[in-house]
Structure formats: structure tokens, C-alpha cells
Amino acid sequence: MALKAAVFLDKGGTGKTTTTAHLGRALTELGHEGVLIDLAGKQSDLAKQFGMYEAQQQAIADGEDFPNLSSVFDDDFDKLVQMNGVDAILDRLIYETDEGVDLIPAHPGLDSVDGELNNVEDRTERYGRLKKFVETYLEDRYDFILIDLPGLSRIVPYNGVWAAENLIAPVEMGSYEFAQTKQLRDDVEKYRSNWGIDAELSMVIPNKFESGTNLADDYMERYTSEFNGAMSPDPIAKSQDIRNATEAGMTIFELEEPSTTAARAREAYLANARELVERLGGAGQ
Amino acid sequence: MSDDLKIPEGMADDRGSTLDEEAKATDRFVDDLAAALGAVERGDVAKTVSFRDGRTAALFNALGENDNELQQAVEDARAAAGVDDDSEGDRSELLRLLVRLGLNEVTPRLADAEKQARMQRIEDDY
Ligand SMILES: Nc1ncnc2c1ncn2[C@@H]1O[C@H](COP(=O)(O)OP(=O)(O)O)[C@@H](O)[C@H]1O
Ligand SMILES: [Mg+2]
């Protein structure tokens, strides 16, 4: 059983992509092999984070982008695999990043998948496609599978929820985010009862945390009392290095001379990754 | 290279053609947008946008009277948009940010086209 989790909060910019990338890298650092799946939209932020955006866009421009993440949602994906063999298909679908973690990047084709699945009546067919793909092809090959979700509740992201079941929410210390996190917890209950899936809010990670400010301390207290079991061991500090590294197409684990804050953020990601393994099992443990 | 893959019939139609058509339509839109950006810069098209909606008008009217609420909303919108700015905000900025955020979240396709159009403008300048 691989560790599976999806990073989600219904708000842009709280650090979903950053969290997916850095937890993935941290788990890699801890010796686990994993793959990241980018359902977060065709801006392909995870490919950017690992410096692979140009290569991927070139592949799209050259028509060498088949199969891709949108193919996984196709009725005939299994047939495609049967006709060509698993390795031929996964080789094309999965990119190897420079940081040891694999990536299935976003694809513009995902845009139309939502519309197509909208016409599918059967619930499992509609929401369970990614889950089937993950269980059939990825779970035996990897220790962990992390999914980056967009901040939007639609069919493709729900496929991510079905596939991962465990949700990780990166949150900022603000009233809107606090409300959204509570909403997410309520939604998770609804997923459980309406869909009969084992959804869980597994980890709430304070991000862009500015310790020592009253606001941060205040909210930390509110989050802790509201979500105590789900809180991550460490918050992730607000760090310009995180922004810079992202812009340079890497995680902060690649920085030669990280700032003190970035070094602390690394440690925090590692601690959170360890705790994730502890909570969710899997990851080859 | 995908040429050497055997592709199930049902999947073959999904490839290429539809995406190409979509891509062409997007390209045209990006061109129009780049032209519109030029028109705004030259002053041929007004920089203001207005729309009719009583509820929004009421909301912004009340925000004009309640600066605390306004500043809090501006702060939230800046945070959501990743804007680092501590200066005092106004209603126009709030509206602008909210529309931007909406574009990014709800219609990323439009946001993307706009980005491309701006890039195209920059390239045309040289
Ligand atoms: N801890 C942090 N410190 C500083 N900047 C951060 C941090 N986490 C994320 N960011 C930056 O915030 C922006 C939004 O983060 P991102 O992960 O793209 O959010 P989301 O995927 O939720 O939209 C990015 O520019 C990212 O580099
Ligand atoms: Mg993102």
C-alpha cells in the first residue's frame, strides 16, 4: 500500500503546489520513491516547480504529448495499455524530475475532461477514474502518491479526492482560510456519507507562517484547538527563498546556501513528511 | 514519440484535431486581446469598466462608508492574490483584485490568454 494524499483548500495561493512539491521532495529525502500528479490546471505549476515546464510545453507543441494525464480519464485507457504494454505507456506519461521524485504533469486536455465526465451517470465511473488508474498502475510501483488539486470543486478534482482519500490542507493564518478549513472538514464528512469513501482531513499545515506576530500566535491557537489531531507538527515559515526557488524551477532542498528561514522550512517539511508516514502508513514502511 | 503507439479507436478521435481547433481559436482570441491592450495604451479604448448590479453597488457604497471593512477586504484580496502591499487600499483596487482572482480561479483559460497577449505585446515592442 502506497501512501496517498491530495493537497487541497478552496482558495488560491495558500501553497498547495508548493506543499505538494516540497512534501514530495521531503519524502524522497527520507528514502521513499514517489510520484506527484498535477490536477491543478494547465498552467502546469508542478512542472515549473521542477524546471520541466519548457520541456513539457515543447512536447505538447511537437505533438509528443500522448498519452498524458487526460488520457487516464478516457474509457479506453486500459485498452491502450493492453495494446502497448504498461511500460510503454507509463514511460510516456511519467516524467522523472531532477529531484528524484516522479511527476505526471498537468495537460491542457484536462480542461475538457470535466465536461465529458459530466455526462457520465454512474458515480464510480464519474469520480473513480483516477482512483482506478492509481490503484491499477501506480500503487505497486511507488511508495507514495501525492496529488495537487486546484482550489475548485469540480469533477476532476473530486477524482483526486476519491483516489487519495487523505487530504492535506496548507493554510494561512487568516479568517478566510480558517473558515475554508472548517468548511473542508465539513465537506470531508459529506464525502464520507454521500460517497461512502474513506475521506479524511489528514493534515493541516500552517504555511507562510510568521512566528512571533500576534496574528500568527492567535490563529495558531484557533487552528490547534479546532483541528488538534490533524495539525502538522511544524508550520512552514514564510520564506522569500521558497518563492525564489520556485521561480528558479526547484524546491528549497536544492538551494546551496539556504537562508535560516529556508533551512528551518526544510526541517519542517521533513518533520511533516515523517508525520504523514506515521499517520497514513504506506510509503514502504 | 507517440507515433509508434497503437491507439484504440475510441481514443484516436480525441487526439490532435479538437485540441488543434481549440488552440487556433485561442490564438485568435490572444491576437484580439493584444490588439485591445494596444488600443487601451493609445487611449483609443477607455481604461474604465462599469456594470449594472444593484447589490454590488450597495455593497461598495457601504464599503465607502466603513473603512475598516474595506481595508480588511482589501487585505484579504491582496493576500489571496499574493500581493505584498501594506498601503491603504480603495474600492477600485478591491474590485480590480476580485475580478483578477475570479479570472484566475474560475476562468484560468482567460487569465492565461491575457498573459499570452501581454507577452505578445512586449515582443511586438521590440
Ligand atoms: N512558505 C512560503 N513562503 C513564501 N512564499 C510561499 C510559501 N509557500 C508558498 N509561497 C508562494 O506563494 C505563492 C502561491 O503558492 P502556490 O503553492 O502556488 O499556491 P496554490 O497552489 O495554493 O495556488 C507562490 O508564489 C509560492 O512561491
Ligand atoms: Mg497551485
CSV table of C-alpha atoms and ligand atoms in Angstrom, one decimal:
chain,number,residue,atom,x,y,z
A,1,MET,CA,0.0,0.0,0.0
A,2,ALA,CA,1.4,3.3,-1.0
A,3,LEU,CA,0.8,6.5,1.0
A,4,LYS,CA,-1.7,8.5,-0.9
A,5,ALA,CA,-2.7,12.1,-0.3
A,6,ALA,CA,-4.2,15.1,-2.1
A,7,VAL,CA,-3.4,18.7,-1.3
A,8,PHE,CA,-6.5,20.8,-1.2
A,9,LEU,CA,-8.0,24.0,0.1
A,10,ASP,CA,-10.7,26.0,-1.7
A,11,LYS,CA,-8.6,29.1,-2.1
A,12,GLY,CA,-5.8,30.0,-4.5
A,13,GLY,CA,-2.3,30.9,-3.4
A,14,THR,CA,-2.3,29.2,0.1
A,15,GLY,CA,0.6,27.0,-1.1
A,16,LYS,CA,-1.0,23.8,-2.4
A,17,THR,CA,1.5,23.4,-5.2
A,18,THR,CA,4.5,24.4,-3.0
A,19,THR,CA,3.3,21.9,-0.4
A,20,THR,CA,2.9,19.1,-2.9
A,21,ALA,CA,6.3,19.6,-4.3
A,22,HIS,CA,8.1,20.1,-1.0
A,23,LEU,CA,6.4,17.2,0.8
A,24,GLY,CA,7.2,15.0,-2.2
A,25,ARG,CA,10.8,16.1,-2.1
A,26,ALA,CA,11.0,15.6,1.7
A,27,LEU,CA,9.5,12.0,1.4
A,28,THR,CA,12.2,11.4,-1.3
A,29,GLU,CA,14.8,12.7,1.0
A,30,LEU,CA,13.6,10.2,3.6
A,31,GLY,CA,14.2,7.4,1.1
A,32,HIS,CA,10.8,6.9,-0.4
A,33,GLU,CA,10.0,6.7,-4.0
A,34,GLY,CA,7.0,8.6,-5.2
A,35,VAL,CA,5.1,10.3,-7.9
A,36,LEU,CA,3.2,13.7,-8.0
A,37,ILE,CA,0.1,14.1,-10.0
A,38,ASP,CA,-0.8,17.6,-11.2
A,39,LEU,CA,-4.6,18.0,-11.4
A,40,ALA,CA,-4.3,21.7,-10.6
A,41,GLY,CA,-4.7,23.1,-14.0
A,42,LYS,CA,-2.9,23.5,-17.2
A,43,GLN,CA,-0.6,26.3,-16.0
A,44,SER,CA,1.4,23.2,-15.1
A,45,ASP,CA,2.8,24.7,-11.9
A,46,LEU,CA,4.4,21.5,-10.7
A,47,ALA,CA,6.3,21.1,-13.9
A,48,LYS,CA,7.5,24.7,-13.4
A,49,GLN,CA,8.5,23.9,-9.8
A,50,PHE,CA,10.8,21.2,-11.1
A,51,GLY,CA,12.1,23.1,-14.0
A,52,MET,CA,10.4,20.9,-16.6
A,53,TYR,CA,7.8,23.3,-18.0
A,54,GLU,CA,9.6,24.2,-21.2
A,55,ALA,CA,10.3,20.5,-22.0
A,56,GLN,CA,6.7,19.6,-21.4
A,57,GLN,CA,5.3,22.5,-23.4
A,58,GLN,CA,7.7,21.6,-26.2
A,59,ALA,CA,6.4,18.0,-26.1
A,60,ILE,CA,2.8,19.4,-26.4
A,61,ALA,CA,3.8,21.7,-29.3
A,62,ASP,CA,5.5,18.8,-31.1
A,63,GLY,CA,2.5,16.5,-30.6
A,64,GLU,CA,4.6,14.2,-28.5
A,65,ASP,CA,2.3,14.5,-25.5
A,66,PHE,CA,0.3,11.3,-25.8
A,67,PRO,CA,-0.7,9.7,-23.6
A,68,ASN,CA,-1.0,12.3,-20.9
A,69,LEU,CA,-2.9,12.9,-17.7
A,70,SER,CA,-6.1,13.5,-19.6
A,71,SER,CA,-5.8,10.1,-21.3
A,72,VAL,CA,-6.1,8.4,-17.9
A,73,PHE,CA,-9.7,9.6,-17.7
A,74,ASP,CA,-10.5,8.0,-21.1
A,75,ASP,CA,-12.8,5.0,-21.3
A,76,ASP,CA,-10.2,3.3,-23.5
A,77,PHE,CA,-7.1,3.9,-21.3
A,78,ASP,CA,-6.9,0.3,-20.2
A,79,LYS,CA,-7.2,-0.8,-23.8
A,80,LEU,CA,-4.4,1.5,-24.7
A,81,VAL,CA,-2.3,-0.2,-22.0
A,82,GLN,CA,-3.2,-3.6,-23.2
A,83,MET,CA,-2.3,-2.8,-26.8
A,84,ASN,CA,1.1,-1.3,-25.9
A,85,GLY,CA,2.2,-2.7,-22.6
A,86,VAL,CA,2.3,-0.9,-19.3
A,87,ASP,CA,5.9,0.2,-19.5
A,88,ALA,CA,5.5,1.9,-22.9
A,89,ILE,CA,2.5,3.9,-21.6
A,90,LEU,CA,3.9,4.8,-18.2
A,91,ASP,CA,7.2,5.8,-19.7
A,92,ARG,CA,5.4,8.4,-21.8
A,93,LEU,CA,3.0,9.5,-19.1
A,94,ILE,CA,5.5,10.0,-16.2
A,95,TYR,CA,8.4,12.4,-16.2
A,96,GLU,CA,11.5,12.0,-14.0
A,97,THR,CA,12.4,15.2,-12.2
A,98,ASP,CA,15.9,16.2,-11.2
A,99,GLU,CA,15.0,15.9,-7.6
A,100,GLY,CA,14.3,12.2,-7.5
A,101,VAL,CA,10.5,12.4,-7.4
A,102,ASP,CA,8.5,11.5,-10.5
A,103,LEU,CA,5.8,13.7,-12.0
A,104,ILE,CA,2.7,13.3,-14.1
A,105,PRO,CA,2.3,16.9,-15.3
A,106,ALA,CA,-1.0,18.7,-16.0
A,107,HIS,CA,-2.2,18.8,-19.5
A,108,PRO,CA,-4.5,21.2,-21.4
A,109,GLY,CA,-6.6,18.2,-22.3
A,110,LEU,CA,-7.8,18.1,-18.7
A,111,ASP,CA,-10.0,21.1,-19.4
A,112,SER,CA,-12.4,19.1,-21.4
A,113,VAL,CA,-12.4,16.1,-19.1
A,114,ASP,CA,-14.7,17.8,-16.7
A,115,GLY,CA,-17.3,18.3,-19.4
A,116,GLU,CA,-17.1,14.8,-20.6
A,117,LEU,CA,-17.4,13.2,-17.2
A,118,ASN,CA,-20.4,15.5,-16.5
A,119,ASN,CA,-22.4,13.3,-18.8
A,120,VAL,CA,-21.5,10.1,-17.1
A,121,GLU,CA,-24.3,8.9,-14.8
A,122,ASP,CA,-22.6,6.2,-12.8
A,123,ARG,CA,-21.0,7.7,-9.8
A,124,THR,CA,-18.0,5.4,-9.7
A,125,GLU,CA,-17.4,5.9,-13.4
A,126,ARG,CA,-17.6,9.6,-12.9
A,127,TYR,CA,-15.5,10.2,-9.8
A,128,GLY,CA,-13.5,7.0,-9.6
A,129,ARG,CA,-11.4,7.0,-12.8
A,130,LEU,CA,-8.2,8.4,-11.3
A,131,LYS,CA,-8.6,6.1,-8.4
A,132,LYS,CA,-8.8,3.1,-10.7
A,133,PHE,CA,-5.7,4.3,-12.6
A,134,VAL,CA,-3.8,4.9,-9.3
A,135,GLU,CA,-4.7,1.5,-7.9
A,136,THR,CA,-4.0,-0.4,-11.1
A,137,TYR,CA,-0.8,1.2,-12.3
A,138,LEU,CA,0.8,3.3,-9.6
A,139,GLU,CA,0.3,1.8,-6.2
A,140,ASP,CA,2.6,-1.1,-6.7
A,141,ARG,CA,5.3,1.0,-8.3
A,142,TYR,CA,5.6,3.7,-5.8
A,143,ASP,CA,5.8,4.3,-2.0
A,144,PHE,CA,3.8,7.5,-2.2
A,145,ILE,CA,1.5,9.3,-4.5
A,146,LEU,CA,0.7,13.0,-3.9
A,147,ILE,CA,-1.9,14.9,-5.9
A,148,ASP,CA,-2.0,18.6,-6.4
A,149,LEU,CA,-5.6,19.8,-6.6
A,150,PRO,CA,-7.0,23.1,-7.8
A,151,GLY,CA,-9.0,25.2,-5.4
A,152,LEU,CA,-12.2,24.3,-7.1
A,153,SER,CA,-14.8,21.7,-6.5
A,154,ARG,CA,-15.4,20.0,-9.8
A,155,ILE,CA,-15.3,16.5,-11.2
A,156,VAL,CA,-11.6,16.2,-12.0
A,157,PRO,CA,-10.6,17.4,-8.5
A,158,TYR,CA,-13.1,15.1,-6.9
A,159,ASN,CA,-11.4,12.3,-8.8
A,160,GLY,CA,-8.3,13.3,-6.9
A,161,VAL,CA,-10.2,13.1,-3.6
A,162,TRP,CA,-11.5,9.7,-4.5
A,163,ALA,CA,-8.1,8.5,-5.5
A,164,ALA,CA,-6.2,9.9,-2.4
A,165,GLU,CA,-8.9,10.0,0.3
A,166,ASN,CA,-6.4,11.6,2.6
A,167,LEU,CA,-6.5,15.4,2.3
A,168,ILE,CA,-3.7,17.8,3.3
A,169,ALA,CA,-4.6,21.5,3.7
A,170,PRO,CA,-2.0,24.2,3.6
A,171,VAL,CA,-3.5,27.1,5.4
A,172,GLU,CA,-2.5,30.7,6.1
A,173,MET,CA,-3.3,32.5,9.3
A,174,GLY,CA,-6.4,34.4,8.3
A,175,SER,CA,-10.1,34.3,8.9
A,176,TYR,CA,-11.0,33.3,5.4
A,177,GLU,CA,-8.6,30.4,5.4
A,178,PHE,CA,-9.8,29.3,8.8
A,179,ALA,CA,-13.3,29.3,7.6
A,180,GLN,CA,-12.3,27.4,4.4
A,181,THR,CA,-10.5,24.8,6.5
A,182,LYS,CA,-13.6,24.3,8.7
A,183,GLN,CA,-15.6,24.1,5.5
A,184,LEU,CA,-13.2,21.5,4.2
A,185,ARG,CA,-13.7,19.4,7.3
A,186,ASP,CA,-17.4,19.5,6.9
A,187,ASP,CA,-17.1,18.6,3.2
A,188,VAL,CA,-15.0,15.7,4.1
A,189,GLU,CA,-17.8,14.4,6.3
A,190,LYS,CA,-20.2,14.8,3.4
A,191,TYR,CA,-17.8,12.9,1.1
A,192,ARG,CA,-17.8,10.1,3.6
A,193,SER,CA,-21.6,9.9,4.0
A,194,ASN,CA,-22.6,10.7,0.4
A,195,TRP,CA,-20.0,8.8,-1.4
A,196,GLY,CA,-19.0,6.1,1.1
A,197,ILE,CA,-15.4,6.9,0.6
A,198,ASP,CA,-12.8,6.9,3.4
A,199,ALA,CA,-12.0,10.6,3.1
A,200,GLU,CA,-10.2,12.3,5.9
A,201,LEU,CA,-8.6,15.7,6.6
A,202,SER,CA,-5.3,14.1,7.5
A,203,MET,CA,-3.0,17.1,7.9
A,204,VAL,CA,-3.5,20.9,8.3
A,205,ILE,CA,-0.2,22.7,7.6
A,206,PRO,CA,0.2,26.3,8.6
A,207,ASN,CA,2.0,27.9,5.7
A,208,LYS,CA,3.7,31.3,5.1
A,209,PHE,CA,3.9,31.4,8.9
A,210,GLU,CA,5.3,34.5,10.5
A,211,SER,CA,6.0,33.4,14.1
A,212,GLY,CA,6.2,35.9,16.8
A,213,THR,CA,3.4,38.1,15.4
A,214,ASN,CA,0.2,38.3,17.4
A,215,LEU,CA,-1.8,37.4,14.5
A,216,ALA,CA,0.1,34.2,13.8
A,217,ASP,CA,0.0,33.2,17.5
A,218,ASP,CA,-3.7,33.9,17.7
A,219,TYR,CA,-4.6,31.9,14.7
A,220,MET,CA,-2.3,29.1,15.6
A,221,GLU,CA,-4.2,28.8,18.8
A,222,ARG,CA,-7.5,28.8,17.0
A,223,TYR,CA,-6.3,26.2,14.4
A,224,THR,CA,-4.9,24.0,17.1
A,225,SER,CA,-8.0,23.9,19.2
A,226,GLU,CA,-10.2,23.4,16.2
A,227,PHE,CA,-8.2,20.8,14.3
A,228,ASN,CA,-5.9,19.5,17.0
A,229,GLY,CA,-5.3,15.9,15.8
A,230,ALA,CA,-4.9,17.0,12.2
A,231,MET,CA,-2.4,19.8,12.8
A,232,SER,CA,1.1,19.2,11.3
A,233,PRO,CA,4.0,19.0,13.8
A,234,ASP,CA,5.6,22.1,12.3
A,235,PRO,CA,4.4,25.2,10.5
A,236,ILE,CA,6.2,26.3,7.3
A,237,ALA,CA,7.7,29.7,7.7
A,238,LYS,CA,7.1,32.5,5.2
A,239,SER,CA,10.3,32.5,3.2
A,240,GLN,CA,11.4,34.5,0.2
A,241,ASP,CA,13.7,31.6,-0.6
A,242,ILE,CA,10.6,29.5,-1.3
A,243,ARG,CA,9.4,32.0,-3.8
A,244,ASN,CA,12.9,32.3,-5.3
A,245,ALA,CA,13.5,28.6,-5.6
A,246,THR,CA,10.0,28.1,-7.1
A,247,GLU,CA,10.8,30.8,-9.7
A,248,ALA,CA,14.1,29.1,-10.4
A,249,GLY,CA,12.4,25.8,-11.0
A,250,MET,CA,13.4,23.8,-7.9
A,251,THR,CA,12.5,23.2,-4.3
A,252,ILE,CA,14.3,24.7,-1.4
A,253,PHE,CA,16.0,21.4,-0.9
A,254,GLU,CA,18.2,22.2,-3.9
A,255,LEU,CA,19.4,25.6,-2.5
A,256,GLU,CA,23.2,25.6,-1.9
A,257,GLU,CA,23.0,28.4,0.6
A,258,PRO,CA,19.5,28.5,2.1
A,259,SER,CA,18.6,31.3,4.4
A,260,THR,CA,18.0,30.4,8.1
A,261,THR,CA,14.3,30.5,7.4
A,262,ALA,CA,14.6,28.3,4.4
A,263,ALA,CA,16.7,25.8,6.3
A,264,ARG,CA,14.1,25.7,9.0
A,265,ALA,CA,11.4,25.3,6.4
A,266,ARG,CA,13.3,22.3,5.1
A,267,GLU,CA,13.4,20.7,8.5
A,268,ALA,CA,9.7,21.5,8.9
A,269,TYR,CA,8.8,19.7,5.6
A,270,LEU,CA,10.9,16.7,6.7
A,271,ALA,CA,9.2,16.6,10.1
A,272,ASN,CA,5.7,16.9,8.4
A,273,ALA,CA,6.7,14.2,5.9
A,274,ARG,CA,7.7,11.8,8.7
A,275,GLU,CA,4.5,12.5,10.5
A,276,LEU,CA,2.5,11.9,7.3
A,277,VAL,CA,4.1,8.5,7.0
A,278,GLU,CA,3.3,7.9,10.7
A,279,ARG,CA,-0.4,8.9,10.2
A,280,LEU,CA,-1.1,7.3,6.9
A,281,GLY,CA,1.2,4.4,6.8
A,282,GLY,CA,2.3,3.2,3.5
A,283,ALA,CA,5.4,4.7,1.9
A,284,GLY,CA,7.1,1.4,2.0
A,285,GLN,CA,7.0,1.3,5.8
B,1,MET,CA,7.4,9.8,-29.8
B,2,SER,CA,3.8,8.7,-29.8
B,3,ASP,CA,3.7,7.6,-33.5
B,4,ASP,CA,4.8,4.1,-32.6
B,5,LEU,CA,1.9,3.6,-30.2
B,6,LYS,CA,-1.1,1.5,-31.1
B,7,ILE,CA,-4.1,3.6,-30.2
B,8,PRO,CA,-7.6,2.3,-29.5
B,9,GLU,CA,-10.2,3.7,-32.0
B,10,GLY,CA,-12.2,5.5,-29.3
B,11,MET,CA,-9.1,7.4,-28.2
B,12,ALA,CA,-7.8,8.3,-31.7
B,13,ASP,CA,-10.5,10.9,-32.2
B,14,ASP,CA,-9.6,12.7,-29.0
B,15,ARG,CA,-6.2,13.5,-30.2
B,16,GLY,CA,-5.0,16.3,-32.3
B,17,SER,CA,-7.9,17.7,-34.2
B,18,THR,CA,-10.1,19.0,-31.4
B,19,LEU,CA,-7.2,20.4,-29.5
B,20,ASP,CA,-5.8,22.0,-32.6
B,21,GLU,CA,-9.1,23.7,-33.3
B,22,GLU,CA,-9.3,24.9,-29.7
B,23,ALA,CA,-5.7,26.1,-30.0
B,24,LYS,CA,-6.5,28.1,-33.1
B,25,ALA,CA,-9.5,29.7,-31.6
B,26,THR,CA,-7.4,30.6,-28.6
B,27,ASP,CA,-4.7,32.1,-30.8
B,28,ARG,CA,-7.2,34.4,-32.5
B,29,PHE,CA,-8.5,35.5,-29.1
B,30,VAL,CA,-5.0,36.2,-27.9
B,31,ASP,CA,-4.4,38.3,-31.0
B,32,ASP,CA,-7.6,40.3,-30.4
B,33,LEU,CA,-6.6,40.8,-26.8
B,34,ALA,CA,-3.2,42.0,-27.7
B,35,ALA,CA,-4.7,44.5,-30.1
B,36,ALA,CA,-7.1,45.7,-27.4
B,37,LEU,CA,-4.3,46.2,-25.0
B,38,GLY,CA,-2.6,48.4,-27.6
B,39,ALA,CA,-5.8,50.3,-28.1
B,40,VAL,CA,-6.1,50.9,-24.3
B,41,GLU,CA,-2.5,52.1,-24.2
B,42,ARG,CA,-3.0,54.5,-27.0
B,43,GLY,CA,-6.1,55.8,-25.3
B,44,ASP,CA,-8.5,54.6,-28.1
B,45,VAL,CA,-10.3,52.5,-25.6
B,46,ALA,CA,-11.3,53.7,-22.1
B,47,LYS,CA,-9.5,52.3,-19.1
B,48,THR,CA,-12.6,52.1,-17.0
B,49,VAL,CA,-15.1,49.3,-16.8
B,50,SER,CA,-18.6,49.7,-15.4
B,51,PHE,CA,-21.5,47.3,-15.0
B,52,ARG,CA,-25.0,47.4,-13.6
B,53,ASP,CA,-25.8,45.4,-10.5
B,54,GLY,CA,-27.7,46.9,-7.6
B,55,ARG,CA,-26.5,44.6,-4.9
B,56,THR,CA,-22.8,45.1,-5.8
B,57,ALA,CA,-23.4,48.9,-6.0
B,58,ALA,CA,-25.0,48.8,-2.5
B,59,LEU,CA,-22.1,46.7,-1.1
B,60,PHE,CA,-19.5,49.1,-2.5
B,61,ASN,CA,-21.5,52.1,-1.4
B,62,ALA,CA,-21.5,50.8,2.2
B,63,LEU,CA,-17.8,49.9,2.0
B,64,GLY,CA,-17.2,53.5,1.1
B,65,GLU,CA,-18.7,54.5,4.5
B,66,ASN,CA,-16.9,51.7,6.5
B,67,ASP,CA,-13.2,52.0,6.0
B,68,ASN,CA,-12.4,49.1,8.4
B,69,GLU,CA,-14.4,46.7,6.4
B,70,LEU,CA,-13.0,48.0,3.2
B,71,GLN,CA,-9.4,47.7,4.4
B,72,GLN,CA,-10.0,44.2,5.7
B,73,ALA,CA,-11.4,43.1,2.4
B,74,VAL,CA,-8.5,44.7,0.5
B,75,GLU,CA,-6.1,42.9,2.8
B,76,ASP,CA,-7.8,39.6,2.2
B,77,ALA,CA,-7.9,40.1,-1.5
B,78,ARG,CA,-4.2,41.1,-1.6
B,79,ALA,CA,-3.4,38.0,0.4
B,80,ALA,CA,-5.4,35.8,-2.0
B,81,ALA,CA,-3.7,37.4,-5.0
B,82,GLY,CA,-0.2,37.2,-3.4
B,83,VAL,CA,0.2,41.0,-3.5
B,84,ASP,CA,2.6,42.3,-0.8
B,85,ASP,CA,1.4,45.7,0.0
B,86,ASP,CA,0.6,47.4,3.3
B,87,SER,CA,-0.6,50.7,2.0
B,88,GLU,CA,-4.2,51.8,2.3
B,89,GLY,CA,-6.4,50.3,-0.3
B,90,ASP,CA,-9.5,51.7,-2.0
B,91,ARG,CA,-12.7,50.3,-3.6
B,92,SER,CA,-11.3,50.4,-7.0
B,93,GLU,CA,-8.3,48.3,-6.0
B,94,LEU,CA,-10.7,45.8,-4.2
B,95,LEU,CA,-12.8,45.4,-7.3
B,96,ARG,CA,-9.8,45.1,-9.5
B,97,LEU,CA,-8.3,42.3,-7.3
B,98,LEU,CA,-11.6,40.5,-7.0
B,99,VAL,CA,-12.1,40.4,-10.8
B,100,ARG,CA,-8.4,39.3,-11.2
B,101,LEU,CA,-8.9,36.5,-8.7
B,102,GLY,CA,-12.1,35.4,-10.3
B,103,LEU,CA,-10.5,35.3,-13.7
B,104,ASN,CA,-7.6,33.2,-12.3
B,105,GLU,CA,-9.8,30.8,-10.4
B,106,VAL,CA,-12.9,30.4,-12.5
B,107,THR,CA,-11.7,31.1,-16.0
B,108,PRO,CA,-7.9,30.3,-15.9
B,109,ARG,CA,-8.2,30.0,-19.7
B,110,LEU,CA,-8.9,33.7,-20.0
B,111,ALA,CA,-6.3,34.6,-17.5
B,112,ASP,CA,-3.8,32.6,-19.5
B,113,ALA,CA,-4.8,34.2,-22.8
B,114,GLU,CA,-4.3,37.5,-21.2
B,115,LYS,CA,-0.9,36.6,-20.0
B,116,GLN,CA,0.0,35.5,-23.5
B,117,ALA,CA,-1.4,38.7,-25.0
B,118,ARG,CA,0.7,40.8,-22.7
B,119,MET,CA,3.8,38.7,-23.7
B,120,GLN,CA,2.9,39.2,-27.3
B,121,ARG,CA,2.7,43.0,-26.8
B,122,ILE,CA,6.1,43.0,-25.2
B,123,GLU,CA,7.6,41.1,-28.0
B,124,ASP,CA,5.9,43.3,-30.6
B,125,ASP,CA,7.5,46.3,-28.9
B,126,TYR,CA,11.0,45.2,-29.9
C,1,LIG,N1,6.1,29.3,2.9
C,1,LIG,C1,6.1,30.2,1.9
C,1,LIG,N2,6.8,31.3,2.0
C,1,LIG,C2,6.9,32.2,0.9
C,1,LIG,N3,6.2,32.1,-0.2
C,1,LIG,C3,5.4,31.0,-0.3
C,1,LIG,C4,5.4,30.0,0.7
C,1,LIG,N4,4.5,29.0,0.2
C,1,LIG,C5,4.1,29.4,-1.0
C,1,LIG,N5,4.7,30.5,-1.3
C,1,LIG,C6,4.5,31.3,-2.6
C,1,LIG,O1,3.1,31.7,-2.7
C,1,LIG,C7,2.6,31.6,-4.0
C,1,LIG,C8,1.4,30.7,-4.1
C,1,LIG,O2,1.8,29.4,-3.7
C,1,LIG,P1,1.3,28.1,-4.5
C,1,LIG,O3,1.9,26.9,-3.9
C,1,LIG,O4,1.4,28.3,-6.0
C,1,LIG,O5,-0.3,28.2,-4.1
C,1,LIG,P2,-1.5,27.4,-4.7
C,1,LIG,O6,-1.0,26.2,-5.4
C,1,LIG,O7,-2.3,27.0,-3.4
C,1,LIG,O8,-2.3,28.3,-5.6
C,1,LIG,C9,3.8,31.1,-4.8
C,1,LIG,O9,4.4,32.2,-5.4
C,1,LIG,C10,4.7,30.5,-3.8
C,1,LIG,O10,6.1,30.5,-4.2
C,2,MG,MG,-1.3,25.6,-7.3
